[in-house]
Coordinates of C-alpha atoms and ligand atoms in Angstrom, one line a residue:
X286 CA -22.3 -20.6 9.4
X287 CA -24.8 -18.6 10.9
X288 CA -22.5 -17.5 13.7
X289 CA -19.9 -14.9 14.6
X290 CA -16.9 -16.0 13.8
X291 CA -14.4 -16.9 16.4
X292 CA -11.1 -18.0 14.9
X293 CA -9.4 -15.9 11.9
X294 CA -6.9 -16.9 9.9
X295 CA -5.1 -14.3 8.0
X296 CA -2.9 -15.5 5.2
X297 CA -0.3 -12.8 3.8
X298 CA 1.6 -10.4 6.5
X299 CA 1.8 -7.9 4.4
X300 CA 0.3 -4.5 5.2
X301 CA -3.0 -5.5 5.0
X302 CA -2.9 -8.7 6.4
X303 CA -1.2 -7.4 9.5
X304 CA -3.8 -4.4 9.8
X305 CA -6.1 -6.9 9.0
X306 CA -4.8 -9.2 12.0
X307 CA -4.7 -6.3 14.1
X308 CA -8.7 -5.8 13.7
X309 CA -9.6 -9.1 14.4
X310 CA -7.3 -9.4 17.7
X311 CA -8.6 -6.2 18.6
X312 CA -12.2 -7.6 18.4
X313 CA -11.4 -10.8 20.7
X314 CA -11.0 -13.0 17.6
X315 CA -8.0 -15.6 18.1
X316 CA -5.9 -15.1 15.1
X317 CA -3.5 -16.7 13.2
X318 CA -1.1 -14.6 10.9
X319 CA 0.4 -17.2 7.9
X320 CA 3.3 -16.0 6.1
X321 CA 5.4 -17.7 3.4
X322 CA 8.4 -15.9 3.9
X323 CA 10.5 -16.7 6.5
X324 CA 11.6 -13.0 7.0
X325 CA 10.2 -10.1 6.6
X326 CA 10.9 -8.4 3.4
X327 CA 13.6 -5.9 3.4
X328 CA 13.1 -3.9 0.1
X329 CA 14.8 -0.9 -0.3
X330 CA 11.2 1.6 -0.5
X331 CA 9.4 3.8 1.3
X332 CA 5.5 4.2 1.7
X333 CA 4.0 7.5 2.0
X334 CA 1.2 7.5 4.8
X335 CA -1.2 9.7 3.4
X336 CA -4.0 11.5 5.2
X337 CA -6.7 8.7 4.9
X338 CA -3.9 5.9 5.6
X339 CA -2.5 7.7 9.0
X340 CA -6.1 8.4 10.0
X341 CA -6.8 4.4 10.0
X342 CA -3.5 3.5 11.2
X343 CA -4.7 5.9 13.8
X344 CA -7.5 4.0 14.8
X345 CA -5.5 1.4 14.9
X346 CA -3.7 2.8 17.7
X347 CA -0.4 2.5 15.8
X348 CA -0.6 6.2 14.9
X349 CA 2.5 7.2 17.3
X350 CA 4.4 4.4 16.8
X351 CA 4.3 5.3 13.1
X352 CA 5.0 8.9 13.7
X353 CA 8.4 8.3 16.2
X354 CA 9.4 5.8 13.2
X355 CA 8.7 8.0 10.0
X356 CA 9.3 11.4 9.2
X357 CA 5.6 13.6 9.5
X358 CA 5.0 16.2 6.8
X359 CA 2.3 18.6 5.9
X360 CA 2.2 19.7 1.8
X361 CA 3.7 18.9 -0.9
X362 CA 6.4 20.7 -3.0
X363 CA 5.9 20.7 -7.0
X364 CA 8.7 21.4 -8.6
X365 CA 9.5 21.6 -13.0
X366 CA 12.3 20.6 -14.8
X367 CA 14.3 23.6 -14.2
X368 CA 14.0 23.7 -10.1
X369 CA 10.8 26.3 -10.6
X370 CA 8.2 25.9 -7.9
X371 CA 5.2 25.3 -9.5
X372 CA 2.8 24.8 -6.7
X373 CA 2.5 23.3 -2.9
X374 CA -0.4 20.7 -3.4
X375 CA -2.1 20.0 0.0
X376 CA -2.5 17.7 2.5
X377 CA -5.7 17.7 5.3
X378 CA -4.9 16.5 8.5
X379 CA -7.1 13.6 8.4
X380 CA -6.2 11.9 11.7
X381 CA -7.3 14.5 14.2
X382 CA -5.4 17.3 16.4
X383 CA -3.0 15.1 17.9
X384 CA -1.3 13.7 14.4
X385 CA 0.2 15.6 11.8
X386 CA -1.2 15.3 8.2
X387 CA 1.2 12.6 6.9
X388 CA 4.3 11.1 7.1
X389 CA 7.1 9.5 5.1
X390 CA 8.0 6.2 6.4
X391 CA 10.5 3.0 5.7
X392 CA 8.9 0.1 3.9
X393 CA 10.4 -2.0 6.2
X394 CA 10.3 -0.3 9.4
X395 CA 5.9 0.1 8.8
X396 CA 5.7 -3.4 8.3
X397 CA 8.2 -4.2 12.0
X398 CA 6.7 -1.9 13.6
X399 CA 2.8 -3.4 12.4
X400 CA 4.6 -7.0 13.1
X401 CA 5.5 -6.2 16.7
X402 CA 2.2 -4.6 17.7
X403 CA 0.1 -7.6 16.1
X404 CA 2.5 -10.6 18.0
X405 CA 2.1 -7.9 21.6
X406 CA -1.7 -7.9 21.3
X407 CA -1.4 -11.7 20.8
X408 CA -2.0 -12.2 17.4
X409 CA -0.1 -15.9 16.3
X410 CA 2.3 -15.0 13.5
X411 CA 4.0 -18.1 11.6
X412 CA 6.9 -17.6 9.4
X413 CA 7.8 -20.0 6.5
X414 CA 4.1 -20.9 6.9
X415 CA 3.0 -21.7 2.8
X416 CA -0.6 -21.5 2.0
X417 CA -1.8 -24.2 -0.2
X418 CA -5.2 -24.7 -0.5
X419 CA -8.8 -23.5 1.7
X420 CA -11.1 -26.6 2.0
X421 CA -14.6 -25.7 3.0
X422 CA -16.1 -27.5 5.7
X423 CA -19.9 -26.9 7.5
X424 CA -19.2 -23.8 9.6
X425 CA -15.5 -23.6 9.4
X426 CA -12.6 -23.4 6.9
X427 CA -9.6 -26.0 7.1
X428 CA -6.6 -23.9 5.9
X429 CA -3.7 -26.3 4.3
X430 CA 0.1 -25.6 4.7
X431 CA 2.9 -27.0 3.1
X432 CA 4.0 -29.2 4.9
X433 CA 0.8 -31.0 5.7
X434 CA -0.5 -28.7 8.6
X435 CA -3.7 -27.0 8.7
X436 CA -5.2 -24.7 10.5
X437 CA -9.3 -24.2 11.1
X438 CA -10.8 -20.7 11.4
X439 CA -14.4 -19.6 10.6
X440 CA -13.1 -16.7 8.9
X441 CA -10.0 -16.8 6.5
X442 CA -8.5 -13.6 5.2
X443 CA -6.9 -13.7 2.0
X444 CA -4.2 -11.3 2.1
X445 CA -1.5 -12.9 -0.1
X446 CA -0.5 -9.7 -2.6
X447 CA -1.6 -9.5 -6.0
X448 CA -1.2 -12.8 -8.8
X449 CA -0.7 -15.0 -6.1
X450 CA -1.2 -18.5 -7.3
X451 CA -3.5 -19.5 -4.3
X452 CA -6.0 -16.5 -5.0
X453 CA -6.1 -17.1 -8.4
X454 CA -7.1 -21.0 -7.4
X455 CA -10.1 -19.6 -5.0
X456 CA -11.0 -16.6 -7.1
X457 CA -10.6 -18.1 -10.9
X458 CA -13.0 -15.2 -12.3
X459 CA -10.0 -12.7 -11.0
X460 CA -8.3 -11.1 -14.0
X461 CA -4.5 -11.1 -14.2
X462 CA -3.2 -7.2 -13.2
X463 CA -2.9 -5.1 -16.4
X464 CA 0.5 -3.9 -16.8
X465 CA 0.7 -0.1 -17.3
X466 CA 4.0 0.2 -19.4
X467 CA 5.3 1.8 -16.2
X468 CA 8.3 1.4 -14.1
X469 CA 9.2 2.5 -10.3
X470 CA 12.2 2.4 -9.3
X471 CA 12.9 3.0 -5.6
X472 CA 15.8 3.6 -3.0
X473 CA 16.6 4.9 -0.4
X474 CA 18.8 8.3 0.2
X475 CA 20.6 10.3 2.7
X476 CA 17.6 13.5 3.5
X477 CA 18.6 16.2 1.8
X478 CA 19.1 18.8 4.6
X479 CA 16.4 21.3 3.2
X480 CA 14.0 18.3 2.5
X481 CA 11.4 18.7 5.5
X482 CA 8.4 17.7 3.1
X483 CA 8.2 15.6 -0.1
X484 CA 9.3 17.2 -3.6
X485 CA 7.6 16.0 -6.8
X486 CA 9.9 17.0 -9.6
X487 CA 9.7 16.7 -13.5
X488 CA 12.2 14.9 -15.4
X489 CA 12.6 14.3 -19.5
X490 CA 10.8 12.1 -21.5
X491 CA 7.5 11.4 -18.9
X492 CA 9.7 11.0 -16.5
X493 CA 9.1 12.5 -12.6
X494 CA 10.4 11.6 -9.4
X495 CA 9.3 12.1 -5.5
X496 CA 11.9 12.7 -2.9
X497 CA 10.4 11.7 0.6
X498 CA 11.5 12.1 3.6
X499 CA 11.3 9.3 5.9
X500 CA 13.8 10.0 8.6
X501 CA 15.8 12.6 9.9
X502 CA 18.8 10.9 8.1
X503 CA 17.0 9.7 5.1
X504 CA 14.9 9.8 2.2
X505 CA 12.9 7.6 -0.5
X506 CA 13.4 8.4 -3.9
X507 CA 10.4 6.7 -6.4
X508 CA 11.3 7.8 -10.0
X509 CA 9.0 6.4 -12.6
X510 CA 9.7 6.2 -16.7
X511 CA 7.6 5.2 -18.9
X512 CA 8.2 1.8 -20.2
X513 CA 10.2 -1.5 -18.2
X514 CA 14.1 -1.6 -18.5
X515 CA 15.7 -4.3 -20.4
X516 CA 16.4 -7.1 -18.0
X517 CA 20.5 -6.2 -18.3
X518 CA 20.4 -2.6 -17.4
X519 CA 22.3 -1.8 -14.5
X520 CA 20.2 -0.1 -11.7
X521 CA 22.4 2.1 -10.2
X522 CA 23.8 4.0 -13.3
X523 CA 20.3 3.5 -14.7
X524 CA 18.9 6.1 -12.3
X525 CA 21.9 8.3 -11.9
X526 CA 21.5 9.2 -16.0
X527 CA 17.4 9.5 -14.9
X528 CA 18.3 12.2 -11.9
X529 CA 20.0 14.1 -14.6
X530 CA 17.7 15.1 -16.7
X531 CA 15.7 16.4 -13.5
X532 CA 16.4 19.8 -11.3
X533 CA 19.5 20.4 -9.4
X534 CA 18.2 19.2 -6.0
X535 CA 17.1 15.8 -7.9
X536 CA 20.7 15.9 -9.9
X537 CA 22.6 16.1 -6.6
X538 CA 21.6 12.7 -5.7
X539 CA 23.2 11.2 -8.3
X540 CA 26.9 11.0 -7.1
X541 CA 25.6 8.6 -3.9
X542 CA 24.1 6.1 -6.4
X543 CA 26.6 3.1 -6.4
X544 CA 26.6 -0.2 -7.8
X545 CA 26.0 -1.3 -3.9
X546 CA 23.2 1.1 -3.3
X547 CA 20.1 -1.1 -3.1
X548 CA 17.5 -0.6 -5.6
X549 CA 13.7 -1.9 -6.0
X550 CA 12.1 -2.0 -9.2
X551 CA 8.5 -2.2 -9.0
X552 CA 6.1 -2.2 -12.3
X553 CA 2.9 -0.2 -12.0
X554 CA 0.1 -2.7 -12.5
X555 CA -3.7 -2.6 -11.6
X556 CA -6.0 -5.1 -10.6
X557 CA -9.5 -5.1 -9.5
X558 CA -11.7 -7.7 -8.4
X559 CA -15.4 -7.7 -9.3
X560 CA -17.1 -8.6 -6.7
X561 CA -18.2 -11.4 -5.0
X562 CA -14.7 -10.9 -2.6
X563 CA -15.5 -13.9 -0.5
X564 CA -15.9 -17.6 -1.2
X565 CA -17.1 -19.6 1.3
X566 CA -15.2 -18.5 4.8
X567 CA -13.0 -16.8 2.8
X568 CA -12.5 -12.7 2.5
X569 CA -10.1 -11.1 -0.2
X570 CA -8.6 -8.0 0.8
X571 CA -5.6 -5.7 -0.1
X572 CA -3.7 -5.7 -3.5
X573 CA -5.7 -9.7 -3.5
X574 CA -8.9 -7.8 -4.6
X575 CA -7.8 -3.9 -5.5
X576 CA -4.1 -4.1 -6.8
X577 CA -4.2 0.0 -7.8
X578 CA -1.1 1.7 -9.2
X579 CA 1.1 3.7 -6.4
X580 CA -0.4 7.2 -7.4
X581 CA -0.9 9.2 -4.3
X582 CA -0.3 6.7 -2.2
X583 CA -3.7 4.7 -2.3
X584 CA -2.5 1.3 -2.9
X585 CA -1.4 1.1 0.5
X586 CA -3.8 3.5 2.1
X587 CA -6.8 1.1 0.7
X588 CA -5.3 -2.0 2.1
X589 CA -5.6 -1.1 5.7
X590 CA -8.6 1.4 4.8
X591 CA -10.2 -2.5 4.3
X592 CA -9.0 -3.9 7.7
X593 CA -10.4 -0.4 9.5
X594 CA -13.9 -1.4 8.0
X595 CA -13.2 -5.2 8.6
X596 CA -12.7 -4.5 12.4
X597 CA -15.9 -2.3 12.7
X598 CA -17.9 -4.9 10.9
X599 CA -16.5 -7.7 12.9
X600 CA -18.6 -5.4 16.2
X601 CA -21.6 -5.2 14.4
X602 CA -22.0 -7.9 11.7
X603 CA -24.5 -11.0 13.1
X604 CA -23.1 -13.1 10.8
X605 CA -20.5 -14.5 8.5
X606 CA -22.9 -13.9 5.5
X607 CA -24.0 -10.7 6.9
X608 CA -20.1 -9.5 7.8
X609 CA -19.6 -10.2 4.2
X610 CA -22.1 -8.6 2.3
X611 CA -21.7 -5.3 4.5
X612 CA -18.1 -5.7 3.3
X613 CA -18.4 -5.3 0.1
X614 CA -21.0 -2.7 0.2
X615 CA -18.8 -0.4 1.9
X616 CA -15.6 -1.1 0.0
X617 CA -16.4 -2.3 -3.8
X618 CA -17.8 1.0 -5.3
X619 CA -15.3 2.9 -3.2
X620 CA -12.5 1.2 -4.1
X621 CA -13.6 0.8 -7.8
X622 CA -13.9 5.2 -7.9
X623 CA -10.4 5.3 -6.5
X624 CA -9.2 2.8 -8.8
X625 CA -10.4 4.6 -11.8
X626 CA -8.6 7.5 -10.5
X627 CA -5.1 6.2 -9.9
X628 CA -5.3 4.0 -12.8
X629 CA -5.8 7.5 -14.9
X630 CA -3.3 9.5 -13.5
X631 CA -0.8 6.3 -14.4
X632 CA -1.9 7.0 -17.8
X633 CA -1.6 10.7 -18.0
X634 CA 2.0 10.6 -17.0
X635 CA 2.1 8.0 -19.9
X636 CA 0.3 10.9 -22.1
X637 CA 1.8 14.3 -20.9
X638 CA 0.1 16.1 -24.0
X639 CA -3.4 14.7 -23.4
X640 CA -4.7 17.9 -21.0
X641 CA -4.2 16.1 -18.4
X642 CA -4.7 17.9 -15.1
X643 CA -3.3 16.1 -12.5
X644 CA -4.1 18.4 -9.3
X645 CA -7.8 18.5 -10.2
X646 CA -7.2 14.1 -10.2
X647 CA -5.7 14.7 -6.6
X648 CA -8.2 17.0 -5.7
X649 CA -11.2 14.3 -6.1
X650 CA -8.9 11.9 -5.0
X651 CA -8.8 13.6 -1.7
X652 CA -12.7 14.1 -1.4
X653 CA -13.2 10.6 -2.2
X654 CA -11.1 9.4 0.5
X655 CA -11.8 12.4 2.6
X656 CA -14.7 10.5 4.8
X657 CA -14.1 7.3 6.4
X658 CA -15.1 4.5 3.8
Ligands
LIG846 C1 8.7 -1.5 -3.3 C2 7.2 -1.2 -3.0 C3 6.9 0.1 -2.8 C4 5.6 0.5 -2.7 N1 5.3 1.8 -2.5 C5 4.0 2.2 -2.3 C6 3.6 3.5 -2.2 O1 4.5 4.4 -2.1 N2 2.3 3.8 -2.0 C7 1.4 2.9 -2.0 O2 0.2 3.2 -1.9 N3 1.7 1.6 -2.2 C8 2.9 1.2 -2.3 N4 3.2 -0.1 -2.5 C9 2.2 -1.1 -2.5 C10 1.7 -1.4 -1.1 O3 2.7 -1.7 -0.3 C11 0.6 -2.5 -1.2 O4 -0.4 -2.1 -2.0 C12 0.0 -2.8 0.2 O5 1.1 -3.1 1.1 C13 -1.0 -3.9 0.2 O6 -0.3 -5.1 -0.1 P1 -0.9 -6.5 0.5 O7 -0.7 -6.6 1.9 O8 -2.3 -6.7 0.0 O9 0.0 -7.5 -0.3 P2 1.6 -7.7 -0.1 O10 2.3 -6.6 0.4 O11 2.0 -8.2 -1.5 O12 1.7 -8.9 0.9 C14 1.3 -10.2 0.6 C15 1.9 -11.2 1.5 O13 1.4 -12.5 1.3 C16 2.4 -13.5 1.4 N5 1.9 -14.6 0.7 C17 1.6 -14.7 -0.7 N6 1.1 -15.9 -1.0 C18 1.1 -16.7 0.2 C19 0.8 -18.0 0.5 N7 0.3 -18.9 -0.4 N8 0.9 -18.4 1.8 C20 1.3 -17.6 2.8 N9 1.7 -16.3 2.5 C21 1.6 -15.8 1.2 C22 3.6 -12.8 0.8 O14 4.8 -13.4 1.3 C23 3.4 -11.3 1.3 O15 4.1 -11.1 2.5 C24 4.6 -0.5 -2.6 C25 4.9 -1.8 -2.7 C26 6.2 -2.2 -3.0 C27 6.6 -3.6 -3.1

């Protein structure tokens, strides 16, 4: 097709499928959001809006909607073993005067709140709505459902996660995600009173833990150990042995840790894409084509960094081709410098004696991702 395209379909409501829905709706597109789940997912997480991510959601115009629902911050507290303070590391207010410089934030409340605005500006969400295949037609795409529907778009966003079985069928040169020997655990916590910004505390054996805050009355605790647990361990008593080989403030957490708390485990995994991202009407976006560990917050922050540049293309681009190749041009070698970033600090907290210095890591990190991609 030599056209703009008119009708988007974005498969995956996750977060970059909804910011990706959001762009096109914004740009007069009719969209169609397909989701497999019939809910939303609830997991027991948080998601740190970093600078770069609140500065898109910004532009978005979801900015204060994320700021009444989160918990805003400016710096970060670094803290060893003992309860020492080693060092604040910064954060630059990325998303203008009126914003602070980031925020802590439910995992579910981002992805209602990015849910509700999507469905207002009259984007067509369908629940329980399985992908199965894309079939190329002259112009347009005919998107199959389970089910036997389809819908037609000229442009189809693939947004379904990482190791999906339908972007491995329409992206077979994809490699499977390499597993870092890495495991996350996350849950969610009543705030600490004197926790007004996140802590990043040291534990035993390459162990280290952030305590966010993501409401007044809460907080998201992401400890990660090296290696995965064995499929019996118990979660709960699992992390409250963790939390006390950490500082006091981490070990105090401990005692509200019960065999009811819920608890998400989460290996760190990477994934990248080499380009082409598209085939035929079809865009990958979002841990689909960059699935980067969770250091500093980037995994997330990349996802909707791509539907910010999607949305801007979507003004200017003449064509789908065109829309396309600009797409990857501004987001490949980008996303490939801040893969190679995360994916290296994963490693150093796999290799604490390897003279590692993570704040220099976080330092090009944050001129990277400093300008707008
Ligand atoms: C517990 C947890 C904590 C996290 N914490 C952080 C963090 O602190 N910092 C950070 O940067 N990142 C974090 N992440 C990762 C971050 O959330 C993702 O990188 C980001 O949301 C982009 O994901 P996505 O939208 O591309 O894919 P996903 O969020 O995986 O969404 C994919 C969606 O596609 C749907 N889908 C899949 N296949 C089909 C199909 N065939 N048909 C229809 N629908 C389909 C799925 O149901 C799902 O809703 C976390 C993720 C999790 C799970």
């Amino acid at each position: 097709m030599t056209q703009r395209p008119m009708r988007a379909c974005v498969i995956g409501a996750g977060l970059a499928g909804l910011c990706c829905a959001l762009a096109a709706v914004d740009r007069g597109l009719s969209v169609q959001l397909l989701d497999e789940a019939a809910e939303p997912r609830a997991l027991a997480a948080h998601i740190e809006v970093v600078p770069n991510m609140l500065r898109d959601l910004a532009a978005f115009g979801v900015g204060d909607h994320c700021v009444r629902a989160g918990f805003p911050y400016r710096g970060i507290d670094v803290i060893d073993r003992h309860g020492r303070h080693l060092h604040e590391l910064p954060t630059e207010r990325l998303a203008g005067p009126r914003f602070p410089a980031a925020l802590g934030i439910r995992h579910d409340e981002l992805h209602r709140l990015l849910e509700r605005e999507a469905v207002a500006r009259g984007v067509a969400l369908r629940r329980a709505a399985r992908v199965q295949a894309v079939h190329e037609h002259t112009g347009f795409a005919r998107v199959a459902l389970e089910g036997g529907e389809s819908v037609e778009a000229e442009l189809v966003v693939l947004a379904a996660g990482a190791g999906s079985a339908l972007s491995r069928a329409l992206f077979p040169q994809a490699m499977p995600a390499a597993e870092l020997g890495q495991a996350w655990w996350y849950t969610l916590l009543p705030r600490p009173v004197d926790l007004d910004r996140p802590l990043i505390a040291f534990g035993d054996a390459g162990r280290r833990a952030v305590l966010v805050p993501v409401r007044h009355d809460q907080a998201g605790l992401a400890l990660t150990e090296p290696g995965m647990p064995a499929a019996d361990v118990a979660p709960a008593a699992h992390l409250r042995r963790a939390l006390a080989t950490f500082a006091p403030r981490l070990r105090a957490l401990a005692p509200r840790l019960d065999e009811t708390t819920p608890i998400t485990l989460r290996p760190a995994r990477s994934a990248l894409l080499d380009v082409p991202w598209h085939r035929g009407a079809v865009l990958a976006v979002g841990d689909c084509a960059h699935a980067l560990p969770p250091h500093f917050g980037q995994a997330a922050a990349q996802a909707v960094e791509d539907a910010r540049v999607l949305g801007e293309l979507l003004v200017s681009a003449t064509s789908r081709a065109e829309l396309f190749e600009a797409f990857e041009r501004r987001r490949a070698e980008r996303v490939r410098r801040v893969h190679d970033i995360t994916t290296t600090a994963a490693r150093w907290d796999l290799q604490p004696d390897s003279g590692a210095d993570l704040n220099l890591l976080m330092e090009r990190l944050a001129q990277t991702v400093a300008q707008p991609a």
